[in-house]
């Protein structure tokens, strides 16, 4: 448990540092690709949290007890999953449209 928690914390810290270091330009495909990569990293972290929670559920009275025992950042991240996946879908569509537009320009 401590190893998983430590690894999850490191991933989150690295993602936050990458966010602070990057300057995104949403009008370019590079900016969209960078945002998609960031969101994918967050989704990977969410998946890891969900796996951990599934493995630990019997250590708690119920799911509410488990939820209350989690760190605030873990609850926030898990709560953002639907919004995150919707944003990823939107960005993917934008990237495809940009690609199709460039392809049409270039013949």
mmCIF file of C-alpha atoms in Angstrom:
data_model
loop_
_atom_site.group_PDB
_atom_site.id
_atom_site.type_symbol
_atom_site.label_atom_id
_atom_site.label_comp_id
_atom_site.label_asym_id
_atom_site.label_seq_id
_atom_site.Cartn_x
_atom_site.Cartn_y
_atom_site.Cartn_z
ATOM 1 C CA UNK A 1 0.000 0.000 0.000
ATOM 2 C CA UNK A 2 2.751 2.459 0.899
ATOM 3 C CA UNK A 3 4.571 1.657 -2.357
ATOM 4 C CA UNK A 4 1.436 2.206 -4.423
ATOM 5 C CA UNK A 5 0.643 5.435 -2.629
ATOM 6 C CA UNK A 6 4.210 6.644 -3.075
ATOM 7 C CA UNK A 7 4.213 5.770 -6.766
ATOM 8 C CA UNK A 8 0.868 7.486 -7.298
ATOM 9 C CA UNK A 9 2.107 10.592 -5.518
ATOM 10 C CA UNK A 10 5.237 10.674 -7.697
ATOM 11 C CA UNK A 11 3.185 10.347 -10.876
ATOM 12 C CA UNK A 12 0.888 13.162 -9.781
ATOM 13 C CA UNK A 13 3.810 15.389 -8.812
ATOM 14 C CA UNK A 14 5.528 14.738 -12.144
ATOM 15 C CA UNK A 15 2.305 15.518 -13.996
ATOM 16 C CA UNK A 16 1.899 18.760 -12.050
ATOM 17 C CA UNK A 17 5.516 19.760 -12.741
ATOM 18 C CA UNK A 18 5.042 19.033 -16.431
ATOM 19 C CA UNK A 19 1.909 21.191 -16.401
ATOM 20 C CA UNK A 20 3.818 24.068 -14.834
ATOM 21 C CA UNK A 21 6.704 23.733 -17.290
ATOM 22 C CA UNK A 22 4.635 23.515 -20.458
ATOM 23 C CA UNK A 23 3.117 26.428 -22.290
ATOM 24 C CA UNK A 24 0.223 25.132 -24.318
ATOM 25 C CA UNK A 25 -1.061 26.625 -27.545
ATOM 26 C CA UNK A 26 -4.542 25.194 -28.089
ATOM 27 C CA UNK A 27 -4.605 26.461 -31.677
ATOM 28 C CA UNK A 28 -1.851 24.080 -32.779
ATOM 29 C CA UNK A 29 -1.857 20.328 -33.071
ATOM 30 C CA UNK A 30 1.176 20.209 -30.779
ATOM 31 C CA UNK A 31 -0.783 21.938 -28.013
ATOM 32 C CA UNK A 32 -3.657 19.530 -28.454
ATOM 33 C CA UNK A 33 -1.317 16.554 -28.465
ATOM 34 C CA UNK A 34 0.370 17.789 -25.286
ATOM 35 C CA UNK A 35 -2.961 18.264 -23.552
ATOM 36 C CA UNK A 36 -4.091 14.810 -24.672
ATOM 37 C CA UNK A 37 -0.899 13.326 -23.247
ATOM 38 C CA UNK A 38 -1.448 15.119 -19.935
ATOM 39 C CA UNK A 39 -5.035 13.909 -19.774
ATOM 40 C CA UNK A 40 -3.946 10.359 -20.647
ATOM 41 C CA UNK A 41 -1.462 10.479 -17.748
ATOM 42 C CA UNK A 42 -4.238 11.561 -15.410
ATOM 43 C CA UNK A 43 -6.475 8.780 -16.734
ATOM 44 C CA UNK A 44 -3.696 6.250 -16.084
ATOM 45 C CA UNK A 45 -3.444 7.530 -12.524
ATOM 46 C CA UNK A 46 -7.224 7.266 -12.108
ATOM 47 C CA UNK A 47 -7.097 3.660 -13.356
ATOM 48 C CA UNK A 48 -4.355 2.888 -10.813
ATOM 49 C CA UNK A 49 -6.415 4.434 -8.011
ATOM 50 C CA UNK A 50 -9.458 2.419 -9.051
ATOM 51 C CA UNK A 51 -7.424 -0.799 -9.085
ATOM 52 C CA UNK A 52 -5.996 -0.008 -5.666
ATOM 53 C CA UNK A 53 -9.442 0.754 -4.295
ATOM 54 C CA UNK A 54 -10.849 -2.486 -5.700
ATOM 55 C CA UNK A 55 -8.023 -4.445 -4.055
ATOM 56 C CA UNK A 56 -8.543 -2.705 -0.710
ATOM 57 C CA UNK A 57 -12.351 -2.566 -0.521
ATOM 58 C CA UNK A 58 -12.557 -5.378 2.033
ATOM 59 C CA UNK A 59 -10.395 -3.336 4.416
ATOM 60 C CA UNK A 60 -13.267 -0.866 4.755
ATOM 61 C CA UNK A 61 -16.840 -1.058 6.021
ATOM 62 C CA UNK A 62 -18.169 0.026 2.620
ATOM 63 C CA UNK A 63 -17.310 2.197 -0.379
ATOM 64 C CA UNK A 64 -18.294 5.378 1.473
ATOM 65 C CA UNK A 65 -15.868 4.528 4.275
ATOM 66 C CA UNK A 66 -13.154 3.938 1.683
ATOM 67 C CA UNK A 67 -13.983 7.234 -0.075
ATOM 68 C CA UNK A 68 -13.738 9.136 3.194
ATOM 69 C CA UNK A 69 -10.362 7.534 3.946
ATOM 70 C CA UNK A 70 -8.824 8.724 0.676
ATOM 71 C CA UNK A 71 -6.689 11.826 0.304
ATOM 72 C CA UNK A 72 -8.495 14.903 -1.038
ATOM 73 C CA UNK A 73 -6.475 14.877 -4.284
ATOM 74 C CA UNK A 74 -7.432 11.235 -4.844
ATOM 75 C CA UNK A 75 -11.146 12.015 -4.484
ATOM 76 C CA UNK A 76 -10.827 15.019 -6.803
ATOM 77 C CA UNK A 77 -8.988 12.989 -9.409
ATOM 78 C CA UNK A 78 -11.481 10.108 -9.283
ATOM 79 C CA UNK A 79 -14.376 12.576 -9.501
ATOM 80 C CA UNK A 80 -12.890 14.139 -12.642
ATOM 81 C CA UNK A 81 -12.847 10.930 -14.716
ATOM 82 C CA UNK A 82 -16.006 11.581 -16.752
ATOM 83 C CA UNK A 83 -15.071 15.199 -17.480
ATOM 84 C CA UNK A 84 -11.539 14.105 -18.375
ATOM 85 C CA UNK A 85 -12.691 11.447 -20.854
ATOM 86 C CA UNK A 86 -15.129 13.901 -22.461
ATOM 87 C CA UNK A 87 -12.311 16.441 -22.895
ATOM 88 C CA UNK A 88 -10.099 13.749 -24.424
ATOM 89 C CA UNK A 89 -12.835 12.885 -26.934
ATOM 90 C CA UNK A 90 -13.276 16.560 -27.805
ATOM 91 C CA UNK A 91 -9.536 17.089 -28.306
ATOM 92 C CA UNK A 92 -9.260 13.932 -30.415
ATOM 93 C CA UNK A 93 -12.048 15.192 -32.668
ATOM 94 C CA UNK A 94 -10.308 18.576 -32.974
ATOM 95 C CA UNK A 95 -7.042 16.877 -33.871
ATOM 96 C CA UNK A 96 -8.747 14.759 -36.535
ATOM 97 C CA UNK A 97 -10.448 17.839 -37.999
ATOM 98 C CA UNK A 98 -7.130 19.706 -38.077
ATOM 99 C CA UNK A 99 -5.483 16.748 -39.788
ATOM 100 C CA UNK A 100 -8.290 16.485 -42.339
ATOM 101 C CA UNK A 101 -8.084 20.232 -42.994
ATOM 102 C CA UNK A 102 -4.341 20.034 -43.593
ATOM 103 C CA UNK A 103 -4.789 16.998 -45.798
ATOM 104 C CA UNK A 104 -7.420 18.826 -47.859
ATOM 105 C CA UNK A 105 -5.113 21.864 -48.222
ATOM 106 C CA UNK A 106 -2.228 19.742 -49.391
ATOM 107 C CA UNK A 107 -4.369 17.752 -51.768
#
